[in-house]
PDB file of C-alpha atoms and ligand atoms in Angstrom:
ATOM      1  CA  MET A  17     122.310 120.070  97.081  1.00  0.00           C
ATOM      2  CA  VAL A  18     119.032 118.175  97.285  1.00  0.00           C
ATOM      3  CA  LEU A  19     115.707 119.753  96.344  1.00  0.00           C
ATOM      4  CA  ILE A  20     112.615 117.877  97.402  1.00  0.00           C
ATOM      5  CA  PHE A  21     109.401 119.183  95.910  1.00  0.00           C
ATOM      6  CA  LYS A  22     105.983 118.805  97.518  1.00  0.00           C
ATOM      7  CA  SER A  23     105.149 116.108  94.983  1.00  0.00           C
ATOM      8  CA  GLY A  24     107.974 114.015  96.400  1.00  0.00           C
ATOM      9  CA  ILE A  25     110.284 114.412  93.425  1.00  0.00           C
ATOM     10  CA  ALA A  26     113.853 114.753  94.588  1.00  0.00           C
ATOM     11  CA  LEU A  27     116.532 116.267  92.445  1.00  0.00           C
ATOM     12  CA  VAL A  28     120.128 115.958  93.541  1.00  0.00           C
ATOM     13  CA  PHE A  29     122.350 118.578  91.949  1.00  0.00           C
ATOM     14  CA  LEU A  30     126.059 117.764  91.878  1.00  0.00           C
ATOM     15  CA  TRP A  31     128.224 120.838  91.555  1.00  0.00           C
ATOM     16  CA  SER A  32     131.718 120.146  90.270  1.00  0.00           C
ATOM     17  CA  CYS A  33     134.661 122.371  89.513  1.00  0.00           C
ATOM     18  CA  PRO A  34     137.067 120.247  87.507  1.00  0.00           C
ATOM     19  CA  ARG A  35     139.319 123.047  86.150  1.00  0.00           C
ATOM     20  CA  PRO A  36     140.664 125.935  88.238  1.00  0.00           C
ATOM     21  CA  SER A  37     140.570 128.225  85.201  1.00  0.00           C
ATOM     22  CA  GLY A  38     136.997 127.788  84.194  1.00  0.00           C
ATOM     23  CA  CYS A  39     134.941 126.690  87.071  1.00  0.00           C
ATOM     24  CA  TYR A  40     131.529 125.681  85.912  1.00  0.00           C
ATOM     25  CA  ASN A  41     128.597 123.950  87.358  1.00  0.00           C
ATOM     26  CA  THR A  42     127.564 120.618  86.092  1.00  0.00           C
ATOM     27  CA  LEU A  43     123.972 119.810  86.747  1.00  0.00           C
ATOM     28  CA  ARG A  44     123.214 116.178  87.009  1.00  0.00           C
ATOM     29  CA  ILE A  45     119.993 114.644  88.083  1.00  0.00           C
ATOM     30  CA  LYS A  46     121.154 111.814  90.274  1.00  0.00           C
ATOM     31  CA  GLY A  47     118.123 110.605  92.141  1.00  0.00           C
ATOM     32  CA  TYR A  48     114.415 110.485  91.440  1.00  0.00           C
ATOM     33  CA  PHE A  49     111.600 109.232  93.584  1.00  0.00           C
ATOM     34  CA  MET A  50     107.977 109.963  94.147  1.00  0.00           C
ATOM     35  CA  ARG A  51     106.358 108.746  97.346  1.00  0.00           C
ATOM     36  CA  PRO A  52     102.920 107.236  96.682  1.00  0.00           C
ATOM     37  CA  HIS A  53      99.697 108.971  97.648  1.00  0.00           C
ATOM     38  CA  VAL A  54      98.485 106.884 100.618  1.00  0.00           C
ATOM     39  CA  VAL A  55      94.799 106.168 101.199  1.00  0.00           C
ATOM     40  CA  VAL A  56      93.861 104.212 104.335  1.00  0.00           C
ATOM     41  CA  ASN A  57      90.565 102.344 104.331  1.00  0.00           C
ATOM     42  CA  VAL A  58      89.141 100.539 107.334  1.00  0.00           C
ATOM     43  CA  ALA A  59      85.758  99.259 108.528  1.00  0.00           C
ATOM     44  CA  MET A  60      84.867  99.716 112.190  1.00  0.00           C
ATOM     45  CA  SER A  61      81.896  99.054 114.439  1.00  0.00           C
ATOM     46  CA  ALA A  62      79.762 101.892 115.803  1.00  0.00           C
ATOM     47  CA  ASP A  63      81.965 101.736 118.936  1.00  0.00           C
ATOM     48  CA  GLY A  64      85.201 102.062 116.967  1.00  0.00           C
ATOM     49  CA  LYS A  65      86.529  98.457 116.855  1.00  0.00           C
ATOM     50  CA  ILE A  66      87.924  96.817 113.718  1.00  0.00           C
ATOM     51  CA  SER A  67      87.709  93.196 114.975  1.00  0.00           C
ATOM     52  CA  THR A  68      87.022  91.253 118.164  1.00  0.00           C
ATOM     53  CA  ARG A  69      89.416  91.112 121.106  1.00  0.00           C
ATOM     54  CA  GLU A  70      90.441  87.638 119.820  1.00  0.00           C
ATOM     55  CA  ARG A  71      91.449  89.464 116.614  1.00  0.00           C
ATOM     56  CA  ARG A  72      88.805  87.491 114.757  1.00  0.00           C
ATOM     57  CA  GLN A  73      87.636  89.089 111.512  1.00  0.00           C
ATOM     58  CA  VAL A  74      83.969  90.127 111.575  1.00  0.00           C
ATOM     59  CA  LYS A  75      81.627  91.328 108.865  1.00  0.00           C
ATOM     60  CA  ILE A  76      81.147  95.030 109.600  1.00  0.00           C
ATOM     61  CA  SER A  77      79.929  96.392 106.262  1.00  0.00           C
ATOM     62  CA  GLY A  78      77.646  95.150 103.469  1.00  0.00           C
ATOM     63  CA  PRO A  79      77.643  94.625  99.685  1.00  0.00           C
ATOM     64  CA  GLU A  80      77.581  98.347  98.768  1.00  0.00           C
ATOM     65  CA  ASP A  81      80.688  98.991 100.840  1.00  0.00           C
ATOM     66  CA  PHE A  82      82.441  95.857  99.521  1.00  0.00           C
ATOM     67  CA  LEU A  83      82.006  97.285  96.024  1.00  0.00           C
ATOM     68  CA  ARG A  84      83.295 100.723  97.092  1.00  0.00           C
ATOM     69  CA  VAL A  85      86.384  99.101  98.619  1.00  0.00           C
ATOM     70  CA  ASP A  86      86.889  96.876  95.559  1.00  0.00           C
ATOM     71  CA  ARG A  87      86.784  99.994  93.336  1.00  0.00           C
ATOM     72  CA  LEU A  88      89.280 101.766  95.573  1.00  0.00           C
ATOM     73  CA  LYS A  89      91.584  98.750  95.375  1.00  0.00           C
ATOM     74  CA  ALA A  90      91.213  98.398  91.615  1.00  0.00           C
ATOM     75  CA  ALA A  91      92.129 102.079  91.205  1.00  0.00           C
ATOM     76  CA  SER A  92      95.300 101.650  93.289  1.00  0.00           C
ATOM     77  CA  ASP A  93      98.760 100.650  92.126  1.00  0.00           C
ATOM     78  CA  ALA A  94      99.420  98.852  95.410  1.00  0.00           C
ATOM     79  CA  VAL A  95      97.620  97.650  98.503  1.00  0.00           C
ATOM     80  CA  MET A  96      99.437  97.292 101.842  1.00  0.00           C
ATOM     81  CA  VAL A  97      98.729  95.396 105.066  1.00  0.00           C
ATOM     82  CA  GLY A  98     100.680  94.573 108.208  1.00  0.00           C
ATOM     83  CA  ILE A  99     101.720  91.034 109.093  1.00  0.00           C
ATOM     84  CA  GLY A 100      99.211  91.056 111.992  1.00  0.00           C
ATOM     85  CA  THR A 101      96.387  91.214 109.454  1.00  0.00           C
ATOM     86  CA  VAL A 102      97.881  88.444 107.298  1.00  0.00           C
ATOM     87  CA  LEU A 103      98.233  86.149 110.326  1.00  0.00           C
ATOM     88  CA  ALA A 104      94.750  86.987 111.668  1.00  0.00           C
ATOM     89  CA  ASP A 105      92.674  87.022 108.472  1.00  0.00           C
ATOM     90  CA  ASP A 106      94.769  85.445 105.678  1.00  0.00           C
ATOM     91  CA  PRO A 107      93.443  87.978 103.108  1.00  0.00           C
ATOM     92  CA  SER A 108      94.293  87.588  99.429  1.00  0.00           C
ATOM     93  CA  LEU A 109      94.003  91.379  98.801  1.00  0.00           C
ATOM     94  CA  THR A 110      92.779  90.617  95.290  1.00  0.00           C
ATOM     95  CA  VAL A 111      90.302  92.683  93.270  1.00  0.00           C
ATOM     96  CA  LYS A 112      87.051  90.701  93.411  1.00  0.00           C
ATOM     97  CA  SER A 113      84.894  92.121  90.593  1.00  0.00           C
ATOM     98  CA  ASP A 114      85.447  90.505  87.170  1.00  0.00           C
ATOM     99  CA  ASP A 115      84.509  93.812  85.545  1.00  0.00           C
ATOM    100  CA  LEU A 116      87.152  95.745  87.515  1.00  0.00           C
ATOM    101  CA  LYS A 117      89.779  93.061  86.790  1.00  0.00           C
ATOM    102  CA  ARG A 118      88.959  93.251  83.069  1.00  0.00           C
ATOM    103  CA  LYS A 119      89.263  97.053  83.096  1.00  0.00           C
ATOM    104  CA  ARG A 120      92.677  96.809  84.751  1.00  0.00           C
ATOM    105  CA  LYS A 121      93.797  94.337  82.063  1.00  0.00           C
ATOM    106  CA  GLU A 122      92.518  96.696  79.334  1.00  0.00           C
ATOM    107  CA  GLN A 123      94.725  99.394  80.882  1.00  0.00           C
ATOM    108  CA  GLY A 124      97.726  97.072  80.555  1.00  0.00           C
ATOM    109  CA  LYS A 125      97.892  96.344  84.288  1.00  0.00           C
ATOM    110  CA  ASP A 126      97.886  93.105  86.255  1.00  0.00           C
ATOM    111  CA  GLU A 127      94.434  92.041  87.505  1.00  0.00           C
ATOM    112  CA  HIS A 128      95.477  92.942  91.038  1.00  0.00           C
ATOM    113  CA  PRO A 129      97.555  95.814  92.425  1.00  0.00           C
ATOM    114  CA  VAL A 130     101.010  95.163  93.859  1.00  0.00           C
ATOM    115  CA  ARG A 131     100.390  93.509  97.218  1.00  0.00           C
ATOM    116  CA  VAL A 132     102.665  94.744  99.990  1.00  0.00           C
ATOM    117  CA  ILE A 133     103.117  93.081 103.387  1.00  0.00           C
ATOM    118  CA  VAL A 134     104.965  94.865 106.206  1.00  0.00           C
ATOM    119  CA  ASP A 135     106.654  92.080 108.158  1.00  0.00           C
ATOM    120  CA  SER A 136     109.926  92.885 109.954  1.00  0.00           C
ATOM    121  CA  THR A 137     110.942  89.320 110.826  1.00  0.00           C
ATOM    122  CA  ALA A 138     109.488  87.601 107.729  1.00  0.00           C
ATOM    123  CA  ARG A 139     106.853  85.706 109.755  1.00  0.00           C
ATOM    124  CA  ILE A 140     104.566  85.379 106.746  1.00  0.00           C
ATOM    125  CA  PRO A 141     103.707  81.723 106.005  1.00  0.00           C
ATOM    126  CA  LEU A 142     104.808  80.642 102.531  1.00  0.00           C
ATOM    127  CA  SER A 143     101.252  79.305 102.076  1.00  0.00           C
ATOM    128  CA  ALA A 144      99.620  82.720 102.771  1.00  0.00           C
ATOM    129  CA  SER A 145      96.795  83.529 100.338  1.00  0.00           C
ATOM    130  CA  VAL A 146      98.349  86.909  99.577  1.00  0.00           C
ATOM    131  CA  LEU A 147     101.437  85.120  98.191  1.00  0.00           C
ATOM    132  CA  ARG A 148      99.508  82.425  96.326  1.00  0.00           C
ATOM    133  CA  LYS A 149      96.177  83.748  95.003  1.00  0.00           C
ATOM    134  CA  GLY A 150      95.884  85.716  91.778  1.00  0.00           C
ATOM    135  CA  GLU A 151      98.441  87.142  89.385  1.00  0.00           C
ATOM    136  CA  GLY A 152     100.579  90.183  90.045  1.00  0.00           C
ATOM    137  CA  VAL A 153     103.574  91.403  91.988  1.00  0.00           C
ATOM    138  CA  ARG A 154     104.015  90.874  95.729  1.00  0.00           C
ATOM    139  CA  VAL A 155     106.373  92.847  97.944  1.00  0.00           C
ATOM    140  CA  VAL A 156     107.327  91.733 101.440  1.00  0.00           C
ATOM    141  CA  ALA A 157     108.987  94.554 103.388  1.00  0.00           C
ATOM    142  CA  VAL A 158     111.241  93.205 106.128  1.00  0.00           C
ATOM    143  CA  SER A 159     113.867  94.729 108.433  1.00  0.00           C
ATOM    144  CA  ARG A 160     117.453  93.631 108.951  1.00  0.00           C
ATOM    145  CA  LYS A 161     116.210  91.344 111.741  1.00  0.00           C
ATOM    146  CA  ALA A 162     114.646  88.951 109.207  1.00  0.00           C
ATOM    147  CA  ASP A 163     116.174  85.489 108.900  1.00  0.00           C
ATOM    148  CA  PRO A 164     118.163  85.393 105.615  1.00  0.00           C
ATOM    149  CA  ALA A 165     117.096  81.768 104.988  1.00  0.00           C
ATOM    150  CA  LYS A 166     113.387  82.731 105.166  1.00  0.00           C
ATOM    151  CA  VAL A 167     114.056  85.782 103.005  1.00  0.00           C
ATOM    152  CA  ALA A 168     115.686  83.531 100.387  1.00  0.00           C
ATOM    153  CA  GLU A 169     112.549  81.322 100.379  1.00  0.00           C
ATOM    154  CA  LEU A 170     110.264  84.344 100.104  1.00  0.00           C
ATOM    155  CA  GLU A 171     112.223  85.657  97.133  1.00  0.00           C
ATOM    156  CA  HIS A 172     110.731  82.820  95.027  1.00  0.00           C
ATOM    157  CA  LEU A 173     107.266  84.299  95.634  1.00  0.00           C
ATOM    158  CA  ALA A 174     107.794  88.028  96.170  1.00  0.00           C
ATOM    159  CA  LYS A 175     110.156  90.937  95.834  1.00  0.00           C
ATOM    160  CA  VAL A 176     111.713  91.428  99.271  1.00  0.00           C
ATOM    161  CA  ILE A 177     112.565  94.971 100.379  1.00  0.00           C
ATOM    162  CA  VAL A 178     114.891  95.281 103.375  1.00  0.00           C
ATOM    163  CA  ALA A 179     114.317  98.564 105.224  1.00  0.00           C
ATOM    164  CA  GLY A 180     114.983  99.394 108.873  1.00  0.00           C
ATOM    165  CA  GLU A 181     116.909  97.789 111.723  1.00  0.00           C
ATOM    166  CA  ASP A 182     114.060  96.591 113.979  1.00  0.00           C
ATOM    167  CA  ASP A 183     110.639  97.627 112.674  1.00  0.00           C
ATOM    168  CA  VAL A 184     110.239  98.167 108.963  1.00  0.00           C
ATOM    169  CA  ASP A 185     111.177 101.717 107.934  1.00  0.00           C
ATOM    170  CA  LEU A 186     107.900 102.710 106.271  1.00  0.00           C
ATOM    171  CA  ARG A 187     109.224 105.908 104.706  1.00  0.00           C
ATOM    172  CA  SER A 188     111.982 103.974 102.964  1.00  0.00           C
ATOM    173  CA  VAL A 189     109.490 101.321 101.794  1.00  0.00           C
ATOM    174  CA  LEU A 190     107.209 103.993 100.325  1.00  0.00           C
ATOM    175  CA  ASP A 191     110.149 105.595  98.546  1.00  0.00           C
ATOM    176  CA  GLN A 192     111.160 102.227  97.088  1.00  0.00           C
ATOM    177  CA  LEU A 193     107.573 101.512  96.012  1.00  0.00           C
ATOM    178  CA  GLY A 194     107.551 104.950  94.392  1.00  0.00           C
ATOM    179  CA  SER A 195     110.649 104.058  92.422  1.00  0.00           C
ATOM    180  CA  MET A 196     108.814 100.883  91.268  1.00  0.00           C
ATOM    181  CA  GLY A 197     106.097 103.114  89.770  1.00  0.00           C
ATOM    182  CA  VAL A 198     103.570 102.942  92.613  1.00  0.00           C
ATOM    183  CA  ARG A 199     101.824 106.322  92.645  1.00  0.00           C
ATOM    184  CA  HIS A 200      98.627 105.500  94.537  1.00  0.00           C
ATOM    185  CA  MET A 201      98.585 103.067  97.441  1.00  0.00           C
ATOM    186  CA  MET A 202      95.695 101.793  99.527  1.00  0.00           C
ATOM    187  CA  VAL A 203      96.278 100.545 103.076  1.00  0.00           C
ATOM    188  CA  GLU A 204      93.840  97.942 104.429  1.00  0.00           C
ATOM    189  CA  GLY A 205      95.108  97.753 108.028  1.00  0.00           C
ATOM    190  CA  GLY A 206      95.484  96.746 110.672  1.00  0.00           C
ATOM    191  CA  GLY A 207      95.528  99.202 113.510  1.00  0.00           C
ATOM    192  CA  THR A 208      99.233  98.932 114.344  1.00  0.00           C
ATOM    193  CA  LEU A 209     100.352  99.651 110.791  1.00  0.00           C
ATOM    194  CA  ILE A 210      97.843 102.486 110.338  1.00  0.00           C
ATOM    195  CA  ALA A 211      99.000 104.119 113.606  1.00  0.00           C
ATOM    196  CA  SER A 212     102.613 103.955 112.411  1.00  0.00           C
ATOM    197  CA  LEU A 213     101.746 105.487 109.052  1.00  0.00           C
ATOM    198  CA  PHE A 214      99.919 108.355 110.783  1.00  0.00           C
ATOM    199  CA  GLY A 215     102.795 108.731 113.257  1.00  0.00           C
ATOM    200  CA  ASN A 216     105.232 109.096 110.372  1.00  0.00           C
ATOM    201  CA  GLY A 217     103.036 111.627 108.576  1.00  0.00           C
ATOM    202  CA  LEU A 218     102.599 109.281 105.605  1.00  0.00           C
ATOM    203  CA  VAL A 219      98.784 109.217 105.284  1.00  0.00           C
ATOM    204  CA  ASP A 220      97.007 111.445 102.746  1.00  0.00           C
ATOM    205  CA  GLU A 221      93.398 110.243 102.935  1.00  0.00           C
ATOM    206  CA  PHE A 222      91.443 108.201 105.452  1.00  0.00           C
ATOM    207  CA  TYR A 223      88.176 106.316 104.805  1.00  0.00           C
ATOM    208  CA  THR A 224      86.250 104.712 107.644  1.00  0.00           C
ATOM    209  CA  PHE A 225      83.100 102.693 107.162  1.00  0.00           C
ATOM    210  CA  VAL A 226      81.196 102.866 110.456  1.00  0.00           C
ATOM    211  CA  GLY A 227      78.858  99.872 110.758  1.00  0.00           C
ATOM    212  CA  ASN A 228      75.765  99.244 112.838  1.00  0.00           C
ATOM    213  CA  ILE A 229      77.204  96.813 115.404  1.00  0.00           C
ATOM    214  CA  ILE A 230      78.894  97.100 118.786  1.00  0.00           C
ATOM    215  CA  ILE A 231      81.945  94.850 119.196  1.00  0.00           C
ATOM    216  CA  GLY A 232      83.254  96.181 122.484  1.00  0.00           C
ATOM    217  CA  GLY A 233      86.255  95.000 124.466  1.00  0.00           C
ATOM    218  CA  VAL A 234      89.035  97.182 125.757  1.00  0.00           C
ATOM    219  CA  ASP A 235      91.572  94.987 123.932  1.00  0.00           C
ATOM    220  CA  ALA A 236      89.750  94.840 120.595  1.00  0.00           C
ATOM    221  CA  PRO A 237      91.793  96.519 117.800  1.00  0.00           C
ATOM    222  CA  THR A 238      90.862 100.018 116.672  1.00  0.00           C
ATOM    223  CA  PRO A 239      91.796 101.873 113.439  1.00  0.00           C
ATOM    224  CA  ALA A 240      94.913 103.432 115.007  1.00  0.00           C
ATOM    225  CA  ASP A 241      96.462 101.342 117.796  1.00  0.00           C
ATOM    226  CA  GLY A 242     100.153 101.380 118.697  1.00  0.00           C
ATOM    227  CA  GLY A 243     101.234 103.666 121.532  1.00  0.00           C
ATOM    228  CA  GLY A 244      98.885 106.516 120.633  1.00  0.00           C
ATOM    229  CA  PHE A 245      99.605 110.238 120.562  1.00  0.00           C
ATOM    230  CA  ILE A 246      99.954 111.989 123.921  1.00  0.00           C
ATOM    231  CA  LYS A 247     100.212 115.699 123.122  1.00  0.00           C
ATOM    232  CA  GLU A 248      97.427 117.489 121.271  1.00  0.00           C
ATOM    233  CA  VAL A 249     100.019 119.125 119.066  1.00  0.00           C
ATOM    234  CA  ASP A 250     100.918 115.637 117.765  1.00  0.00           C
ATOM    235  CA  PHE A 251      97.347 114.559 116.916  1.00  0.00           C
ATOM    236  CA  PRO A 252      97.053 114.216 113.137  1.00  0.00           C
ATOM    237  CA  ARG A 253      94.346 116.654 112.012  1.00  0.00           C
ATOM    238  CA  LEU A 254      91.787 115.749 109.367  1.00  0.00           C
ATOM    239  CA  ALA A 255      89.326 117.631 107.181  1.00  0.00           C
ATOM    240  CA  LEU A 256      86.033 115.898 106.401  1.00  0.00           C
ATOM    241  CA  LEU A 257      85.494 115.583 102.647  1.00  0.00           C
ATOM    242  CA  GLU A 258      82.341 113.432 102.574  1.00  0.00           C
ATOM    243  CA  ALA A 259      79.932 111.563 104.847  1.00  0.00           C
ATOM    244  CA  ILE A 260      77.975 109.045 102.781  1.00  0.00           C
ATOM    245  CA  HIS A 261      75.075 106.997 104.090  1.00  0.00           C
ATOM    246  CA  MET A 262      75.833 103.481 102.832  1.00  0.00           C
ATOM    247  CA  GLY A 263      73.737 100.391 103.556  1.00  0.00           C
ATOM    248  CA  GLU A 264      73.223 100.294 107.310  1.00  0.00           C
ATOM    249  CA  GLY A 265      76.239 102.461 108.074  1.00  0.00           C
ATOM    250  CA  VAL A 266      78.133 105.530 106.994  1.00  0.00           C
ATOM    251  CA  VAL A 267      81.374 106.134 105.109  1.00  0.00           C
ATOM    252  CA  LEU A 268      83.495 108.991 106.400  1.00  0.00           C
ATOM    253  CA  HIS A 269      86.092 110.270 103.948  1.00  0.00           C
ATOM    254  CA  TRP A 270      88.793 112.452 105.459  1.00  0.00           C
ATOM    255  CA  ASN A 271      91.719 114.373 104.054  1.00  0.00           C
ATOM    256  CA  VAL A 272      94.808 114.631 106.253  1.00  0.00           C
ATOM    257  CA  LYS A 273      95.631 118.331 106.695  1.00  0.00           C
ATOM    258  CA  GLU A 274      98.847 119.487 105.054  1.00  0.00           C
ATOM    259  CA  GLY A 275     100.780 120.273 108.262  1.00  0.00           C
ATOM    260  CA  ASN A 276     100.339 116.633 109.307  1.00  0.00           C
ATOM    261  CA  LYS A 277     102.147 115.129 106.321  1.00  0.00           C
ATOM    262  CA  LYS A 278     105.906 114.796 106.177  1.00  0.00           C
TER     263      LYS A 278
HETATM  264  P1  NAP B 306      98.814  94.932 111.567  1.00  0.00           P
HETATM  265  O1  NAP B 306      98.683  96.387 111.750  1.00  0.00           O
HETATM  266  O2  NAP B 306      98.183  94.295 110.395  1.00  0.00           O
HETATM  267  O3  NAP B 306     100.362  94.531 111.535  1.00  0.00           O
HETATM  268  C1  NAP B 306     101.209  95.085 112.510  1.00  0.00           C
HETATM  269  C2  NAP B 306     102.542  94.388 112.516  1.00  0.00           C
HETATM  270  O4  NAP B 306     103.327  94.798 111.389  1.00  0.00           O
HETATM  271  C3  NAP B 306     103.377  94.751 113.707  1.00  0.00           C
HETATM  272  O5  NAP B 306     102.985  94.061 114.856  1.00  0.00           O
HETATM  273  C4  NAP B 306     104.757  94.397 113.220  1.00  0.00           C
HETATM  274  O6  NAP B 306     104.951  92.992 113.373  1.00  0.00           O
HETATM  275  C5  NAP B 306     104.676  94.698 111.724  1.00  0.00           C
HETATM  276  N1  NAP B 306     105.425  95.929 111.461  1.00  0.00           N
HETATM  277  C6  NAP B 306     106.691  95.974 111.000  1.00  0.00           C
HETATM  278  N2  NAP B 306     107.115  97.222 110.887  1.00  0.00           N
HETATM  279  C7  NAP B 306     106.089  98.009 111.288  1.00  0.00           C
HETATM  280  C8  NAP B 306     105.961  99.401 111.405  1.00  0.00           C
HETATM  281  N3  NAP B 306     106.951 100.259 111.052  1.00  0.00           N
HETATM  282  N4  NAP B 306     104.805  99.885 111.860  1.00  0.00           N
HETATM  283  C9  NAP B 306     103.791  99.067 112.217  1.00  0.00           C
HETATM  284  N5  NAP B 306     103.850  97.724 112.117  1.00  0.00           N
HETATM  285  C10 NAP B 306     105.011  97.197 111.662  1.00  0.00           C
HETATM  286  O7  NAP B 306      98.349  94.134 112.872  1.00  0.00           O
HETATM  287  P2  NAP B 306      97.282  94.419 114.006  1.00  0.00           P
HETATM  288  O8  NAP B 306      97.387  95.790 114.538  1.00  0.00           O
HETATM  289  O9  NAP B 306      97.386  93.269 114.948  1.00  0.00           O
HETATM  290  O10 NAP B 306      95.900  94.352 113.224  1.00  0.00           O
HETATM  291  C11 NAP B 306      95.317  93.110 112.899  1.00  0.00           C
HETATM  292  C12 NAP B 306      93.850  93.138 113.264  1.00  0.00           C
HETATM  293  O11 NAP B 306      93.216  94.143 112.467  1.00  0.00           O
HETATM  294  C13 NAP B 306      93.142  91.838 113.001  1.00  0.00           C
HETATM  295  O12 NAP B 306      92.284  91.551 114.070  1.00  0.00           O
HETATM  296  C14 NAP B 306      92.336  92.117 111.730  1.00  0.00           C
HETATM  297  O13 NAP B 306      91.138  91.356 111.672  1.00  0.00           O
HETATM  298  C15 NAP B 306      92.049  93.585 111.892  1.00  0.00           C
HETATM  299  N6  NAP B 306      91.782  94.267 110.605  1.00  0.00           N
HETATM  300  C16 NAP B 306      90.575  94.861 110.439  1.00  0.00           C
HETATM  301  C17 NAP B 306      90.298  95.553 109.272  1.00  0.00           C
HETATM  302  C18 NAP B 306      88.984  96.247 109.077  1.00  0.00           C
HETATM  303  O14 NAP B 306      88.835  97.016 108.101  1.00  0.00           O
HETATM  304  N7  NAP B 306      88.006  96.041 109.930  1.00  0.00           N
HETATM  305  C19 NAP B 306      91.279  95.618 108.261  1.00  0.00           C
HETATM  306  C20 NAP B 306      92.494  94.990 108.470  1.00  0.00           C
HETATM  307  C21 NAP B 306      92.747  94.325 109.658  1.00  0.00           C
HETATM  308  P3  NAP B 306     106.459  92.437 113.339  1.00  0.00           P
HETATM  309  O15 NAP B 306     107.193  93.148 114.431  1.00  0.00           O
HETATM  310  O16 NAP B 306     106.352  90.994 113.519  1.00  0.00           O
HETATM  311  O17 NAP B 306     106.987  92.807 112.001  1.00  0.00           O
END
């Protein structure tokens, strides 16, 4: 029997009856995991685009929002992006503020959270900033489609998690991150990964910085791309927690309603 509590803790009870005369139950805790709390953060233009149609990174927010995002990252155990973002922007996903890095060290942590890249076929370049810059653990989550030779090379730079046949199985990755001690994870994009996380009911909180520019373009990425939801019953529902005027834009902080999390 498996009991899964709301917190994500799973207890597997094994019932055994070794002697016919005195059947008794042996309780053994076999498995334990806790899926991380997932907070998505993204910056978009006033018309809802997160980069140009050429997938070129653009400055959407300002210094106040950079600091908010840096604080969010520093407070997280892990930060995740999709391979599309790594190939487009080559982010390092490091904490930028010296003060926040020092505080993490004082708490006995690495300067930077665990950096997680979702990359089914292990396309990530070995020179990627996220694999090279700053101390700390890296995780590359691949599927069984990934080339074993590339995986072997990556294993010198990162822990490689294999999950899923074609795309990466995000639920399995989150469970494995949970078993590594990741309790709080920030997701920095892009739109394809965020859409998948929403589609799988894996998002808990959603921050959007809405900036004062129009990017336009029907093919420009948005915060949740992918195939989209068709039926209203499938639309993830949010509750607004805060709307904060920040610099020349606004930060919207949403909670994902309980029925929309799996
Ligand atoms: P992405 O979401 O970063 O990565 C998506 C890729 O991840 C997929 O194409 C797929 O590639 C891989 N993947 C593997 N398993 C997956 C799964 N289960 N679900 C979803 N993806 C999975 O890429 P993107 O949508 O192209 O977004 C990149 C764009 O977003 C760039 O233009 C970047 O500048 C922008 N961006 C903006 C912000 C912002 O805050 N404004 C933040 C981040 C990114 P494989 O099949 O090859 O594995």
